Short mmCIF file of C-alpha atoms in Angstrom, two decimals:
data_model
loop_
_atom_site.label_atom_id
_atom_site.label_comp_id
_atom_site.label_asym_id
_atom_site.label_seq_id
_atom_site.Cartn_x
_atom_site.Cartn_y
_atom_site.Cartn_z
CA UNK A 418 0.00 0.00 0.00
CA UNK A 419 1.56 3.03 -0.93
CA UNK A 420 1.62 6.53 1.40
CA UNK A 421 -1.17 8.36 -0.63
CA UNK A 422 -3.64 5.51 -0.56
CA UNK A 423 -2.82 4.74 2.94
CA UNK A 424 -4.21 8.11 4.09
CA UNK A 425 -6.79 7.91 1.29
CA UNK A 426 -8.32 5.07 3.24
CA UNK A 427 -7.68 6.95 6.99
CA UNK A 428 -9.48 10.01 5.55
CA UNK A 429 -12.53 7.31 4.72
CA UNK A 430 -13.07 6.44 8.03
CA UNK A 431 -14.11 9.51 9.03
CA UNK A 432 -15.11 12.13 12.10
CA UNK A 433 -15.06 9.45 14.53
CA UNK A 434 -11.70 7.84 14.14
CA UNK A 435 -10.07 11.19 13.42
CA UNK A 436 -11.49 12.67 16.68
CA UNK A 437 -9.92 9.98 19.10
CA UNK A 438 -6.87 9.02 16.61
CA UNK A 439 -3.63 11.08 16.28
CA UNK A 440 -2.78 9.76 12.96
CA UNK A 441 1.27 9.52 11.73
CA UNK A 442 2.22 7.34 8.75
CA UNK A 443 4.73 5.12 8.99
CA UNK A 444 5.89 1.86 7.98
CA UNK A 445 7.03 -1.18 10.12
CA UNK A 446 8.79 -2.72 7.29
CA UNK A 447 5.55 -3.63 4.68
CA UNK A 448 3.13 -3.00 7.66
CA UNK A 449 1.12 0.48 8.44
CA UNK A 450 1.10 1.48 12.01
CA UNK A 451 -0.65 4.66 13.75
CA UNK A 452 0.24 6.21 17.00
CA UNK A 453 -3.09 6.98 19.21
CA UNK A 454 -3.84 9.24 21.96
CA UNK A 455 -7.09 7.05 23.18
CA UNK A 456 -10.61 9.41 23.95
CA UNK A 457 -11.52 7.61 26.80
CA UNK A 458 -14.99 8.41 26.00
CA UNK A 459 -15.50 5.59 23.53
CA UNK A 460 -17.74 2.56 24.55
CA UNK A 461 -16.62 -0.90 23.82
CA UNK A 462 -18.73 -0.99 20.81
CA UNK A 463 -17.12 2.36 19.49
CA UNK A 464 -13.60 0.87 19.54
CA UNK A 465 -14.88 -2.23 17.85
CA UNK A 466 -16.06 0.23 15.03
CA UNK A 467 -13.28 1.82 15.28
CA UNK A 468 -10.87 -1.38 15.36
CA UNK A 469 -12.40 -2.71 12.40
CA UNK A 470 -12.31 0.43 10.58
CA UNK A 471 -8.49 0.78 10.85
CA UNK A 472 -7.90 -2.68 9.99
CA UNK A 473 -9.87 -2.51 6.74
CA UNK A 474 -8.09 0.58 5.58
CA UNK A 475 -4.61 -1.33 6.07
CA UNK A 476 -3.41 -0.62 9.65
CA UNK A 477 -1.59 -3.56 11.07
CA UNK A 478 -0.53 -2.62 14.30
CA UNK A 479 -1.84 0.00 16.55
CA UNK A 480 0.66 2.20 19.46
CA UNK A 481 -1.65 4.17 21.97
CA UNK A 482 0.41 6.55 24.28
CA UNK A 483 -0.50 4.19 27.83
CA UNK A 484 1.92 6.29 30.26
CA UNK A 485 2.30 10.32 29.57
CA UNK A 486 5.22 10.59 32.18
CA UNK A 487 2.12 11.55 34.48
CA UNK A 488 -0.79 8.99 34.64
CA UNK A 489 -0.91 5.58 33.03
CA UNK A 490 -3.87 4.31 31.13
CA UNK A 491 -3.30 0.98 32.23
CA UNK A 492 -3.81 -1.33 35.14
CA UNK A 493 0.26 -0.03 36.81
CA UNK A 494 0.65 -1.05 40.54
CA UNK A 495 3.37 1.43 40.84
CA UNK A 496 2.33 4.50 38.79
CA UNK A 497 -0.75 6.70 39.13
CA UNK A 498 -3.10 5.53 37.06
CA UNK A 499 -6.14 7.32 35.32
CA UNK A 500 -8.15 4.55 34.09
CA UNK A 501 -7.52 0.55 33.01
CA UNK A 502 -8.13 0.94 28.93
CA UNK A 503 -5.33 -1.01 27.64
CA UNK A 504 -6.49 -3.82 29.35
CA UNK A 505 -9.72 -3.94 28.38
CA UNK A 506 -9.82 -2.66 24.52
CA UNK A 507 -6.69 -4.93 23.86
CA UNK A 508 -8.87 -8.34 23.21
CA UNK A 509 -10.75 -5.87 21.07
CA UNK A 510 -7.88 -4.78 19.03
CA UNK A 511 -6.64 -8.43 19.11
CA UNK A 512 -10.18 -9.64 17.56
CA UNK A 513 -10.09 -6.89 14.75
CA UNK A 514 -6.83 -8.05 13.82
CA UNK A 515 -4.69 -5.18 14.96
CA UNK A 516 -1.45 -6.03 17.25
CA UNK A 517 -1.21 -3.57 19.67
CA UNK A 518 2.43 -2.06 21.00
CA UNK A 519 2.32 -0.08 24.35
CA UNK A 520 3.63 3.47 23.82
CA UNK A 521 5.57 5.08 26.98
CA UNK A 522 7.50 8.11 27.83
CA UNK A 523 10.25 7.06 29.27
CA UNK A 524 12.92 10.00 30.58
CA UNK A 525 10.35 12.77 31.22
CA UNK A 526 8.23 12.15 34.79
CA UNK A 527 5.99 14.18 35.98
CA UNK A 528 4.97 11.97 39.01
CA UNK A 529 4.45 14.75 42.19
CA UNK A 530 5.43 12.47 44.29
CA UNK A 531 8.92 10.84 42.43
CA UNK A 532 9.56 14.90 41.99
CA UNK A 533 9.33 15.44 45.72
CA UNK A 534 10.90 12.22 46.82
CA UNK A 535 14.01 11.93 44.21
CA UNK A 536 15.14 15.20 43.06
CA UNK A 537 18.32 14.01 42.58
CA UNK A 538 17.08 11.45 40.09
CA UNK A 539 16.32 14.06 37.64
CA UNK A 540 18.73 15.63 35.10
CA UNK A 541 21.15 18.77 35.27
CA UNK A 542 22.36 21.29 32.65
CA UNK A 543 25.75 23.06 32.60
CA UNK A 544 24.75 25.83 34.70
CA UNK A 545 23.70 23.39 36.84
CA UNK A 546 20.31 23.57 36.70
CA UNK A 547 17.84 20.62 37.67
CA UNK A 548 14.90 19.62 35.45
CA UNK A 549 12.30 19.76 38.42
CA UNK A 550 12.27 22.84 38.39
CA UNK A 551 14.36 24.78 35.48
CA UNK A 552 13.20 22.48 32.58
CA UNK A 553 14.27 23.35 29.45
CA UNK A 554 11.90 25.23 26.49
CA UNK A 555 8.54 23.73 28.27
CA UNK A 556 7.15 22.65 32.00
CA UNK A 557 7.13 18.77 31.07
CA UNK A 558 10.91 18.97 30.05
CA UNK A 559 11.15 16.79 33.99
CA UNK A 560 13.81 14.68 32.51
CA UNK A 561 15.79 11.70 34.66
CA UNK A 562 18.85 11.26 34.42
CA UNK A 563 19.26 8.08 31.99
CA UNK A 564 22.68 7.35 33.68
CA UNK A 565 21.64 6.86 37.52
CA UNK A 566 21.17 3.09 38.26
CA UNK A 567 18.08 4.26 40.29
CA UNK A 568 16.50 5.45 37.36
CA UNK A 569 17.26 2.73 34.97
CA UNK A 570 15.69 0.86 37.63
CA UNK A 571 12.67 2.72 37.75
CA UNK A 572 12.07 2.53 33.85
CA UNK A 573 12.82 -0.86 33.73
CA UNK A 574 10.06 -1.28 36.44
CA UNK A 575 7.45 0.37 33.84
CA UNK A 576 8.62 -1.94 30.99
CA UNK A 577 8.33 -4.69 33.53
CA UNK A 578 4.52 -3.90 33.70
CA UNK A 579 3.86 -3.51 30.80
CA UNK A 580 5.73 -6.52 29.59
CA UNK A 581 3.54 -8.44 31.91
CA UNK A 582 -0.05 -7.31 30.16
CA UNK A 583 -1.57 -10.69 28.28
CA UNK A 584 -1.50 -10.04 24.73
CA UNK A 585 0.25 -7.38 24.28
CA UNK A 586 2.70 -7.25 21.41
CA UNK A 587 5.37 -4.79 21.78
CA UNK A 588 7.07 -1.70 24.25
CA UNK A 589 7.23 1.28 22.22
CA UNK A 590 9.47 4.10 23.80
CA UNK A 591 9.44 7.59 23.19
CA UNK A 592 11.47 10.26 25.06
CA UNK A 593 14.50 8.01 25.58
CA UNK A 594 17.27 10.44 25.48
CA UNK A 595 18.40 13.51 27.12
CA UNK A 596 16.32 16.68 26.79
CA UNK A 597 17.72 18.46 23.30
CA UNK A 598 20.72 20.21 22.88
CA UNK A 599 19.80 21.92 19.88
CA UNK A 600 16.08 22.00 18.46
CA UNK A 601 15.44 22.17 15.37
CA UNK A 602 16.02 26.05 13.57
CA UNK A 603 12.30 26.68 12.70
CA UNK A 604 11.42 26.42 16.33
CA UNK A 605 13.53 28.89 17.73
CA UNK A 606 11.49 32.04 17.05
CA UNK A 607 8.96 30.18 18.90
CA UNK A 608 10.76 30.14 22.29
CA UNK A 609 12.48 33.54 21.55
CA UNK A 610 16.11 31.81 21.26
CA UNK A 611 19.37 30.93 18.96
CA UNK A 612 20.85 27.95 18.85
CA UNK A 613 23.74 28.15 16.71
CA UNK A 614 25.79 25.94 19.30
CA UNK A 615 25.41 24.10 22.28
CA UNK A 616 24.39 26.14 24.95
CA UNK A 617 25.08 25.33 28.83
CA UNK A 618 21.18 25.75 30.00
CA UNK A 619 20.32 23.12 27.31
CA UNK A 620 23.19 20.88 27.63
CA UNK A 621 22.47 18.08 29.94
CA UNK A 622 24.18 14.74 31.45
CA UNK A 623 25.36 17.32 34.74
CA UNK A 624 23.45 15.74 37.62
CA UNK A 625 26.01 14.53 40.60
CA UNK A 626 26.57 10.80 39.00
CA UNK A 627 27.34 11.62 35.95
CA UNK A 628 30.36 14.07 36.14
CA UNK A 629 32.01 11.93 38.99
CA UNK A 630 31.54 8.43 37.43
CA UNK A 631 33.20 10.57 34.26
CA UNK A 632 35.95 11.37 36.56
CA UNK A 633 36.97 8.51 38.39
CA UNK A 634 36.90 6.54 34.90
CA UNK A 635 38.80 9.43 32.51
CA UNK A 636 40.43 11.62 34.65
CA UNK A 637 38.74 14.51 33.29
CA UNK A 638 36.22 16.41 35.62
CA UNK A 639 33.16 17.47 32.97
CA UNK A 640 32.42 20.93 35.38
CA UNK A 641 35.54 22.47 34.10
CA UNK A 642 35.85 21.80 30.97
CA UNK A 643 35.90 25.21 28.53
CA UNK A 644 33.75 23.58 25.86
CA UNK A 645 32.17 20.37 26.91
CA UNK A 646 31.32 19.80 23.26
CA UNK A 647 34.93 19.75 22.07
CA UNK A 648 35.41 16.31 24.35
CA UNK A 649 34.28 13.41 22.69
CA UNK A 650 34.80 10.80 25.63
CA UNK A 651 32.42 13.27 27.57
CA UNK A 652 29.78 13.19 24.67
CA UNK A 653 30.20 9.46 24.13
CA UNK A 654 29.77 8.94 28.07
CA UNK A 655 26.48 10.64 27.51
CA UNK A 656 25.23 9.40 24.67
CA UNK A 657 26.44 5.94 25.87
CA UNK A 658 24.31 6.27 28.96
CA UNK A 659 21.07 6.63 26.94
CA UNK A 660 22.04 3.71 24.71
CA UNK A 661 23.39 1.30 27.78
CA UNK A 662 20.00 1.76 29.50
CA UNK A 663 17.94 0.51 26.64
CA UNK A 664 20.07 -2.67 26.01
CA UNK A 665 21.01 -3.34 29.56
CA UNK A 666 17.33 -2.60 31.34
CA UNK A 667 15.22 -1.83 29.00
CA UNK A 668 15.34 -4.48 26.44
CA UNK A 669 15.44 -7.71 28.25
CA UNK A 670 12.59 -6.38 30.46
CA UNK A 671 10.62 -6.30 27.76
CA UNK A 672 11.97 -9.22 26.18
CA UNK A 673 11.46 -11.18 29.42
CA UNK A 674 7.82 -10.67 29.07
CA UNK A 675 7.97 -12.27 25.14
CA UNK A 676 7.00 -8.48 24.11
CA UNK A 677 9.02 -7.01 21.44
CA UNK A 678 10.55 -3.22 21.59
CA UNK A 679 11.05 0.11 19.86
#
């Protein structure tokens, strides 16, 4: 099925799938899949319209944002949770032929009570600001810190979950990297900045792990360095941190659980 006919066939679905679907093209190799935010408004009934719908116009697989960073839409013993609907419309997307893949932020959390608790869990920018409460650009900017074992922990817990959930397919993470060095040029007028280099406020990786585990490993301490940028072990370390967490927590949690991941 080719791009144009793809959305030909969305577009014929109509009011009701565009009103509870956010709708992005893409292909999983030969196979269509569409990221949802779920309307929680639908009945069982509606979704099995809805279901069938998407799987007649050529949808395989189906990725509904189930965890925001601040309430889950599923049945989590550990996160605050705003209502149960992946459990219950999954054997609905199942019967329609659709597999479903759990979509997650991962870095950003919003939790009030992980942000009162573990502070020091959350990321740091060269000026040495914390995420809690100097995000960067907008308010839900509350990264972690991918590199703290406490955190990888914590992810891994939500993976765990969701791993757990009876015919579900897949983990899909979004979010899993440091808040953004540089964004991209057309949004700049919108948040009244230039970014024609890596600036300290948006260059993160400077809670109190990171820059000591750098340390006692390189010899180098991060906090003085003249142009952080210029140091590639520094920006590997980083970068590596982000990357180490999803094949050394992430993945086999969700492997563990026979669900795939990406």
């Amino acid at each position: 099925m080719t791009r144009r006919t793809f959305l030909g066939a969305m577009a014929a679905l109509g009011g009701s799938a565009s009103a509870s679907l956010a709708v992005t093209w893409t292909q999983a190799g030969r196979e269509n899949w569409v990221w949802m935010r779920p309307r929680l408004d639908r009945t069982a009934d509606d979704w099995k319209r809805e279901f069938g719908a998407m799987r007649a116009a050529g949808i395989h697989a189906i990725i509904p944002e189930v965890w925001n960073g601040r309430q889950a839409l599923f049945r989590s013993r550990r996160l605050p949770v705003r209502e149960g609907w992946l459990e219950t419309t999954l054997p609905l997307a199942s019967a329609a032929g659709l597999e479903v893949h759990a979509w997650m932020w991962t870095c950003p959390c919003l939790v009030p009570e992980i942000l009162k608790s573990h502070p020091d869990w959350y990321n740091v920018n060269g000026r040495g600001e914390s995420a809690v409460d100097k995000p960067a650009y907008v308010d839900y900017y509350k990264f972690l810190d991918p590199a703290q074992p406490a955190v990888r922990d914590f992810i891994r817990g939500t993976v765990a979950e969701l791993a757990g959930i009876d015919g579900l397919t897949g983990i899909h993470l979004d979010y899993v990297r440091h808040p953004d060095a540089i964004l991209p040029s057309g949004l700049w007028s919108k948040y009244g900045i230039v970014q024609d280099r890596v600036y300290p406020q948006y260059d993160y990786g400077y809670s109190d792990y990171s820059p000591r585990r750098f340390k006692e490993r390189h010899g180098v301490d991060p906090l003085v360095l003249a142009d952080p940028e210029t140091n590639a072990a520094w920006l590997q370390y980083r970068l590596d941190s982000v990357v180490d967490l999803v094949n050394d927590y992430l993945a086999p949690a969700a492997r563990g659980g026979g669900k795939r991941i990406t």
